[in-house]
Amino acid sequence: MSEINLEKAVGWQDTDLPVSWLKRDLLLYAIGIGAKATDQTIVNELDKDWAPFPTYPVVLHFKGEDQEINDFKTRVGRSNAPGLPQFDPNRGVHGSQSIEVVKPIPEVSGPGWKLKRRIVGVSENKSGIVLEHEALLVDPHGTVYAKLYSASFNLGAKATGQKFSKRIAGPPPAKAIPKDRKPDHVVRDKTSPEQALVYRLSGDYNGLHIDPTIGQATGFGGVILHGLSTFGFGARAVLAAVGGNRPEALKYFGVRFSSPVKPGDALETAIWEVGPGPRGTTEVAFVTTDLDSGKVCLAAGVAYVDKAAKSRL
Ligand SMILES: *[C@@H]1O[C@H](CO)[C@@H](O)[C@H](O)[C@H]1NC(C)=O
């Protein structure tokens, strides 16, 4: 193992990950994030306004090119980045996730698509080490379709024990939720008891999401829903409220994961339109609360929505 030096990990480029998807993968993802029979533009590929749901690329890091299920253990904690200490895969927490839709993805990828991945931030504090990753989804010609950032918090990990923080790229910061007015939209939804069973079929087969004994042993009290499924519920809420439920309208979506959701829990997303965003979009601030736990599960929500996409009928 190489010498521990967090500085060395920042900017490290991982090997490219080949990825692919079919139209069926997009439809399966849509119900994994709770789309309903009434969401025809999301679940029905025969609907004239159907399009791939814009947050789909977030599953590709685990899915890769697989159609068959994969072995989750081979998909996590295997970073060859220099300078990092060993991380305990059971103490890694998905801290945040964002996706910028640069171009709408095609309905079927075909061969030659990749995620180009690098570490763009490392920070250490008393409780552990945060790694920030960037992943660019590119087609066979190298054209970028989506730009993803995620942060994972490795509880208990230790390099020097000193405070360290370096970051060379990252998502746009969240705007504060307006304190002086009620949300412009409130969207209620409910996850199903089988939500994690459906979501995992998009590529994240971590046993924590199906075997209640794992969640009991790790202090979650049973099965918890994939953070990225809740992420998709949030994206659907914002799209329905601000983007006319037209998949092309969502141009950026990012959150911080602040508490776990259990399959079957009800969710409430409060949405504020806070002003103009980049390229003619409307910037949205939002927060999603798990009504069963009473806790915020998606914090610091930011989205850019192209409302004009809604009237292009
Ligand atoms: C360390 O960073 C993590 C992730 O940002 C945060 O949740 C935690 O509270 C921090 N701990 C301390 C002791 O500052």
Tab-separated table of C-alpha atoms and ligand atoms in Angstrom:
chain	number	residue	atom	x	y	z
A	1	MET	CA	0.000	0.000	0.000
A	2	SER	CA	1.282	3.442	-0.867
A	3	GLU	CA	2.122	6.123	1.651
A	4	ILE	CA	-0.854	7.945	3.151
A	5	ASN	CA	-0.981	11.471	1.784
A	6	LEU	CA	-4.454	12.868	1.110
A	7	GLU	CA	-3.045	15.569	-1.165
A	8	LYS	CA	-2.009	12.864	-3.658
A	9	ALA	CA	-5.558	11.560	-4.087
A	10	VAL	CA	-7.006	14.906	-5.173
A	11	GLY	CA	-7.275	15.009	-8.966
A	12	TRP	CA	-6.558	11.285	-9.347
A	13	GLN	CA	-8.188	9.905	-12.484
A	14	ASP	CA	-9.730	6.456	-12.115
A	15	THR	CA	-9.975	4.005	-15.027
A	16	ASP	CA	-12.954	4.634	-17.318
A	17	LEU	CA	-16.018	2.534	-16.527
A	18	PRO	CA	-17.864	1.127	-19.570
A	19	VAL	CA	-21.631	1.631	-19.184
A	20	SER	CA	-24.725	0.821	-21.201
A	21	TRP	CA	-28.499	0.771	-20.930
A	22	LEU	CA	-31.613	-0.274	-22.786
A	23	LYS	CA	-35.016	1.376	-22.895
A	24	ARG	CA	-36.217	-1.323	-20.488
A	25	ASP	CA	-33.573	-0.202	-17.946
A	26	LEU	CA	-34.986	3.332	-18.107
A	27	LEU	CA	-38.532	2.094	-17.470
A	28	LEU	CA	-37.399	-0.096	-14.561
A	29	TYR	CA	-35.537	2.864	-13.042
A	30	ALA	CA	-38.670	5.017	-13.352
A	31	ILE	CA	-40.676	2.702	-11.103
A	32	GLY	CA	-37.663	2.272	-8.793
A	33	ILE	CA	-37.980	6.001	-8.069
A	34	GLY	CA	-41.721	5.644	-7.502
A	35	ALA	CA	-43.245	6.797	-10.794
A	36	LYS	CA	-46.973	6.105	-10.848
A	37	ALA	CA	-49.343	4.816	-13.537
A	38	THR	CA	-50.498	8.414	-14.043
A	39	ASP	CA	-46.924	9.569	-14.887
A	40	GLN	CA	-47.305	8.602	-18.539
A	41	THR	CA	-44.432	10.821	-19.750
A	42	ILE	CA	-42.128	8.852	-17.440
A	43	VAL	CA	-43.408	5.246	-17.463
A	44	ASN	CA	-44.933	4.810	-20.914
A	45	GLU	CA	-42.429	4.695	-23.772
A	46	LEU	CA	-45.391	4.874	-26.168
A	47	ASP	CA	-46.485	8.273	-24.837
A	48	LYS	CA	-45.607	11.036	-27.313
A	49	ASP	CA	-43.865	13.032	-24.562
A	50	TRP	CA	-41.995	10.095	-23.023
A	51	ALA	CA	-38.257	10.549	-22.595
A	52	PRO	CA	-35.555	8.916	-20.455
A	53	PHE	CA	-35.851	10.199	-16.904
A	54	PRO	CA	-33.011	12.738	-16.642
A	55	THR	CA	-31.456	11.443	-13.394
A	56	TYR	CA	-31.012	7.913	-14.792
A	57	PRO	CA	-27.185	8.176	-15.177
A	58	VAL	CA	-26.748	8.106	-11.378
A	59	VAL	CA	-27.282	4.315	-11.448
A	60	LEU	CA	-24.464	3.628	-13.901
A	61	HIS	CA	-21.640	3.675	-11.366
A	62	PHE	CA	-23.006	0.417	-9.926
A	63	LYS	CA	-24.690	-0.972	-13.033
A	64	GLY	CA	-21.806	-0.570	-15.474
A	65	GLU	CA	-22.742	-2.614	-18.533
A	66	ASP	CA	-24.538	-5.411	-16.664
A	67	GLN	CA	-27.917	-6.777	-17.538
A	68	GLU	CA	-27.603	-9.648	-15.025
A	69	ILE	CA	-27.357	-8.750	-11.325
A	70	ASN	CA	-23.827	-8.030	-10.071
A	71	ASP	CA	-21.886	-8.782	-6.913
A	72	PHE	CA	-22.118	-5.598	-4.867
A	73	LYS	CA	-18.873	-6.343	-3.017
A	74	THR	CA	-16.930	-5.998	-6.271
A	75	ARG	CA	-18.440	-2.535	-6.855
A	76	VAL	CA	-17.465	-0.680	-3.691
A	77	GLY	CA	-14.438	0.306	-1.713
A	78	ARG	CA	-11.995	-0.734	-4.432
A	79	SER	CA	-10.340	2.576	-5.096
A	80	ASN	CA	-6.740	2.355	-6.268
A	81	ALA	CA	-6.219	6.038	-5.638
A	82	PRO	CA	-2.813	6.907	-4.194
A	83	GLY	CA	-2.440	8.433	-0.768
A	84	LEU	CA	-5.642	7.117	0.818
A	85	PRO	CA	-5.926	4.911	3.893
A	86	GLN	CA	-7.966	1.683	3.777
A	87	PHE	CA	-11.703	2.387	4.122
A	88	ASP	CA	-14.186	0.109	5.861
A	89	PRO	CA	-16.915	-0.527	3.219
A	90	ASN	CA	-19.479	-1.012	6.004
A	91	ARG	CA	-18.857	2.506	7.315
A	92	GLY	CA	-19.192	4.422	4.058
A	93	VAL	CA	-22.146	6.803	3.839
A	94	HIS	CA	-23.410	8.433	0.650
A	95	GLY	CA	-23.289	12.100	1.649
A	96	SER	CA	-24.436	13.963	-1.411
A	97	GLN	CA	-25.245	13.551	-5.079
A	98	SER	CA	-25.877	15.845	-7.995
A	99	ILE	CA	-26.361	15.536	-11.723
A	100	GLU	CA	-26.111	18.155	-14.423
A	101	VAL	CA	-27.885	17.126	-17.609
A	102	VAL	CA	-25.624	18.435	-20.370
A	103	LYS	CA	-27.553	16.677	-23.174
A	104	PRO	CA	-30.574	14.364	-22.959
A	105	ILE	CA	-29.393	10.736	-23.064
A	106	PRO	CA	-30.593	8.449	-25.865
A	107	GLU	CA	-33.215	5.758	-25.223
A	108	VAL	CA	-30.651	3.016	-25.854
A	109	SER	CA	-26.956	3.661	-25.305
A	110	GLY	CA	-25.417	1.158	-27.691
A	111	PRO	CA	-21.751	0.263	-27.097
A	112	GLY	CA	-18.844	2.573	-26.288
A	113	TRP	CA	-20.287	4.757	-23.514
A	114	LYS	CA	-18.175	5.395	-20.414
A	115	LEU	CA	-18.050	7.108	-17.065
A	116	LYS	CA	-14.840	9.115	-16.767
A	117	ARG	CA	-14.161	9.348	-13.055
A	118	ARG	CA	-11.812	11.346	-10.857
A	119	ILE	CA	-11.477	12.368	-7.242
A	120	VAL	CA	-12.121	16.108	-6.983
A	121	GLY	CA	-12.143	16.616	-3.239
A	122	VAL	CA	-10.764	15.087	-0.071
A	123	SER	CA	-11.300	16.324	3.447
A	124	GLU	CA	-10.519	14.907	6.835
A	125	ASN	CA	-11.956	15.805	10.205
A	126	LYS	CA	-12.210	14.141	13.591
A	127	SER	CA	-14.960	11.732	12.545
A	128	GLY	CA	-13.615	10.527	9.204
A	129	ILE	CA	-12.674	11.282	5.609
A	130	VAL	CA	-14.933	12.685	2.882
A	131	LEU	CA	-14.164	11.808	-0.735
A	132	GLU	CA	-15.767	13.783	-3.533
A	133	HIS	CA	-16.014	12.168	-6.950
A	134	GLU	CA	-16.757	13.543	-10.368
A	135	ALA	CA	-18.087	11.298	-13.129
A	136	LEU	CA	-18.644	12.424	-16.698
A	137	LEU	CA	-20.965	10.327	-18.842
A	138	VAL	CA	-19.526	10.336	-22.359
A	139	ASP	CA	-20.613	8.738	-25.635
A	140	PRO	CA	-18.221	6.850	-27.950
A	141	HIS	CA	-17.027	10.186	-29.444
A	142	GLY	CA	-16.233	11.642	-26.031
A	143	THR	CA	-19.227	14.019	-26.015
A	144	VAL	CA	-20.309	14.732	-22.434
A	145	TYR	CA	-23.986	14.014	-21.648
A	146	ALA	CA	-24.027	14.313	-17.862
A	147	LYS	CA	-21.777	15.567	-15.110
A	148	LEU	CA	-22.187	13.886	-11.740
A	149	TYR	CA	-20.736	14.773	-8.365
A	150	SER	CA	-21.034	12.629	-5.268
A	151	ALA	CA	-19.522	12.716	-1.824
A	152	SER	CA	-19.022	9.753	0.454
A	153	PHE	CA	-18.234	10.040	4.107
A	154	ASN	CA	-15.973	7.275	5.408
A	155	LEU	CA	-16.738	7.150	9.103
A	156	GLY	CA	-13.816	6.285	11.312
A	157	ALA	CA	-11.238	6.569	8.502
A	158	LYS	CA	-8.017	8.255	9.488
A	159	ALA	CA	-5.023	9.646	7.588
A	160	THR	CA	-3.114	12.025	9.838
A	161	GLY	CA	-5.911	12.952	12.207
A	162	GLN	CA	-5.240	16.582	11.237
A	163	LYS	CA	-7.836	18.733	9.547
A	164	PHE	CA	-7.347	18.597	5.770
A	165	SER	CA	-9.495	19.892	2.947
A	166	LYS	CA	-8.835	20.286	-0.758
A	167	ARG	CA	-11.274	20.545	-3.604
A	168	ILE	CA	-10.654	21.216	-7.301
A	169	ALA	CA	-14.220	20.932	-8.687
A	170	GLY	CA	-17.740	20.452	-7.445
A	171	PRO	CA	-21.405	21.173	-7.924
A	172	PRO	CA	-22.952	24.646	-7.553
A	173	PRO	CA	-23.793	25.540	-3.940
A	174	ALA	CA	-27.370	25.395	-2.684
A	175	LYS	CA	-29.310	28.619	-2.117
A	176	ALA	CA	-30.818	29.021	1.303
A	177	ILE	CA	-34.489	28.130	1.653
A	178	PRO	CA	-36.454	31.411	1.841
A	179	LYS	CA	-37.414	31.910	5.483
A	180	ASP	CA	-39.976	34.618	4.807
A	181	ARG	CA	-42.460	32.668	2.701
A	182	LYS	CA	-44.228	29.357	2.414
A	183	PRO	CA	-43.071	26.937	-0.325
A	184	ASP	CA	-44.438	27.573	-3.817
A	185	HIS	CA	-45.231	23.859	-4.117
A	186	VAL	CA	-45.608	20.937	-1.745
A	187	VAL	CA	-45.583	17.438	-3.221
A	188	ARG	CA	-46.533	14.411	-1.155
A	189	ASP	CA	-45.674	10.893	-2.210
A	190	LYS	CA	-45.316	7.489	-0.653
A	191	THR	CA	-42.614	4.891	-1.138
A	192	SER	CA	-43.904	1.323	-1.250
A	193	PRO	CA	-42.824	-1.492	1.086
A	194	GLU	CA	-41.242	-3.077	-2.002
A	195	GLN	CA	-39.526	0.134	-3.182
A	196	ALA	CA	-35.974	-1.046	-2.473
A	197	LEU	CA	-36.693	-4.417	-4.114
A	198	VAL	CA	-37.540	-2.628	-7.338
A	199	TYR	CA	-34.859	0.068	-7.126
A	200	ARG	CA	-32.033	-2.470	-6.622
A	201	LEU	CA	-32.781	-3.946	-10.060
A	202	SER	CA	-31.189	-0.792	-11.519
A	203	GLY	CA	-27.787	-2.070	-10.321
A	204	ASP	CA	-27.211	-1.427	-6.596
A	205	TYR	CA	-27.501	-4.885	-5.000
A	206	ASN	CA	-26.152	-3.896	-1.576
A	207	GLY	CA	-27.681	-6.440	0.841
A	208	LEU	CA	-28.555	-3.601	3.230
A	209	HIS	CA	-31.533	-2.863	0.987
A	210	ILE	CA	-33.078	-6.348	1.012
A	211	ASP	CA	-31.901	-8.299	4.075
A	212	PRO	CA	-33.346	-6.840	7.306
A	213	THR	CA	-30.702	-8.558	9.472
A	214	ILE	CA	-27.945	-6.388	7.922
A	215	GLY	CA	-29.736	-3.145	8.757
A	216	GLN	CA	-30.463	-4.440	12.263
A	217	ALA	CA	-26.769	-5.210	12.830
A	218	THR	CA	-25.656	-1.787	11.562
A	219	GLY	CA	-28.129	0.203	13.637
A	220	PHE	CA	-30.705	1.098	10.986
A	221	GLY	CA	-33.347	-1.160	12.524
A	222	GLY	CA	-33.992	-3.055	9.295
A	223	VAL	CA	-34.002	-2.448	5.560
A	224	ILE	CA	-33.433	1.105	4.361
A	225	LEU	CA	-34.225	2.509	0.945
A	226	HIS	CA	-31.376	3.394	-1.434
A	227	GLY	CA	-30.538	7.079	-1.051
A	228	LEU	CA	-30.610	7.343	-4.827
A	229	SER	CA	-34.195	6.072	-4.915
A	230	THR	CA	-35.203	8.890	-2.544
A	231	PHE	CA	-33.120	11.201	-4.780
A	232	GLY	CA	-35.320	10.130	-7.706
A	233	PHE	CA	-38.509	10.728	-5.669
A	234	GLY	CA	-37.254	14.271	-5.081
A	235	ALA	CA	-36.490	14.755	-8.764
A	236	ARG	CA	-39.979	13.521	-9.720
A	237	ALA	CA	-41.538	15.909	-7.215
A	238	VAL	CA	-39.633	18.906	-8.609
A	239	LEU	CA	-40.343	17.886	-12.190
A	240	ALA	CA	-44.067	17.445	-11.516
A	241	ALA	CA	-44.401	20.749	-9.653
A	242	VAL	CA	-42.200	23.022	-11.758
A	243	GLY	CA	-41.462	21.215	-15.042
A	244	GLY	CA	-44.901	20.023	-16.153
A	245	ASN	CA	-43.706	16.405	-15.668
A	246	ARG	CA	-41.719	16.686	-18.911
A	247	PRO	CA	-38.429	14.811	-18.454
A	248	GLU	CA	-36.479	17.273	-20.667
A	249	ALA	CA	-37.266	20.110	-18.266
A	250	LEU	CA	-34.887	18.978	-15.494
A	251	LYS	CA	-31.383	20.319	-16.193
A	252	TYR	CA	-29.738	19.996	-12.802
A	253	PHE	CA	-30.635	18.260	-9.564
A	254	GLY	CA	-28.554	17.956	-6.395
A	255	VAL	CA	-29.062	17.045	-2.727
A	256	ARG	CA	-27.375	16.191	0.535
A	257	PHE	CA	-28.556	12.931	2.132
A	258	SER	CA	-29.405	13.761	5.732
A	259	SER	CA	-31.303	10.762	7.138
A	260	PRO	CA	-32.340	7.271	6.001
A	261	VAL	CA	-35.781	6.460	4.574
A	262	LYS	CA	-37.478	3.109	5.155
A	263	PRO	CA	-39.407	1.415	2.361
A	264	GLY	CA	-43.071	2.315	2.873
A	265	ASP	CA	-42.384	5.776	4.336
A	266	ALA	CA	-44.264	8.835	3.082
A	267	LEU	CA	-42.272	11.779	1.706
A	268	GLU	CA	-43.049	15.453	1.440
A	269	THR	CA	-41.039	17.771	-0.810
A	270	ALA	CA	-41.334	21.512	-0.209
A	271	ILE	CA	-40.254	23.548	-3.232
A	272	TRP	CA	-39.376	27.232	-3.616
A	273	GLU	CA	-38.716	28.920	-6.964
A	274	VAL	CA	-35.856	31.229	-6.041
A	275	GLY	CA	-35.023	33.037	-9.282
A	276	PRO	CA	-33.371	32.549	-12.660
A	277	GLY	CA	-30.834	29.727	-13.047
A	278	PRO	CA	-28.273	29.217	-15.849
A	279	ARG	CA	-29.317	29.015	-19.550
A	280	GLY	CA	-32.864	30.272	-19.169
A	281	THR	CA	-33.803	27.893	-16.372
A	282	THR	CA	-35.604	28.570	-13.099
A	283	GLU	CA	-33.600	27.842	-9.963
A	284	VAL	CA	-35.389	25.845	-7.335
A	285	ALA	CA	-34.543	25.238	-3.670
A	286	PHE	CA	-36.188	22.264	-1.990
A	287	VAL	CA	-36.171	19.994	1.007
A	288	THR	CA	-37.682	16.512	1.344
A	289	THR	CA	-38.970	15.297	4.696
A	290	ASP	CA	-39.718	11.697	5.641
A	291	LEU	CA	-43.152	12.050	7.229
A	292	ASP	CA	-42.785	8.755	9.132
A	293	SER	CA	-39.420	9.501	10.763
A	294	GLY	CA	-40.206	13.228	10.932
A	295	LYS	CA	-36.683	13.968	9.661
A	296	VAL	CA	-35.383	15.796	6.628
A	297	CYS	CA	-33.984	13.126	4.271
A	298	LEU	CA	-32.936	15.309	1.315
A	299	ALA	CA	-31.371	18.576	2.429
A	300	ALA	CA	-29.804	21.504	0.582
A	301	GLY	CA	-31.780	20.648	-2.558
A	302	VAL	CA	-31.019	22.605	-5.719
A	303	ALA	CA	-32.555	22.142	-9.149
A	304	TYR	CA	-32.547	24.021	-12.443
A	305	VAL	CA	-35.751	23.564	-14.387
A	306	ASP	CA	-36.394	24.693	-17.944
A	307	LYS	CA	-40.045	25.694	-17.726
A	308	ALA	CA	-40.158	26.451	-21.444
A	309	ALA	CA	-39.614	22.744	-22.112
A	310	LYS	CA	-43.089	22.332	-20.679
A	311	SER	CA	-44.868	24.369	-23.346
A	312	ARG	CA	-43.063	22.739	-26.283
A	313	LEU	CA	-46.013	20.383	-26.754
B	1	LIG	C1	-16.890	15.728	9.576
B	1	LIG	O1	-17.444	15.853	8.263
B	1	LIG	C2	-18.689	15.196	8.098
B	1	LIG	C3	-19.101	15.270	6.638
B	1	LIG	O2	-19.092	16.577	6.130
B	1	LIG	C4	-19.721	15.797	9.024
B	1	LIG	O3	-20.953	15.128	8.873
B	1	LIG	C5	-19.222	15.672	10.454
B	1	LIG	O4	-20.128	16.295	11.320
B	1	LIG	C6	-17.837	16.287	10.616
B	1	LIG	N1	-17.339	15.996	11.953
B	1	LIG	C7	-16.677	16.900	12.700
B	1	LIG	C8	-16.197	16.418	14.031
B	1	LIG	O5	-16.462	18.047	12.309
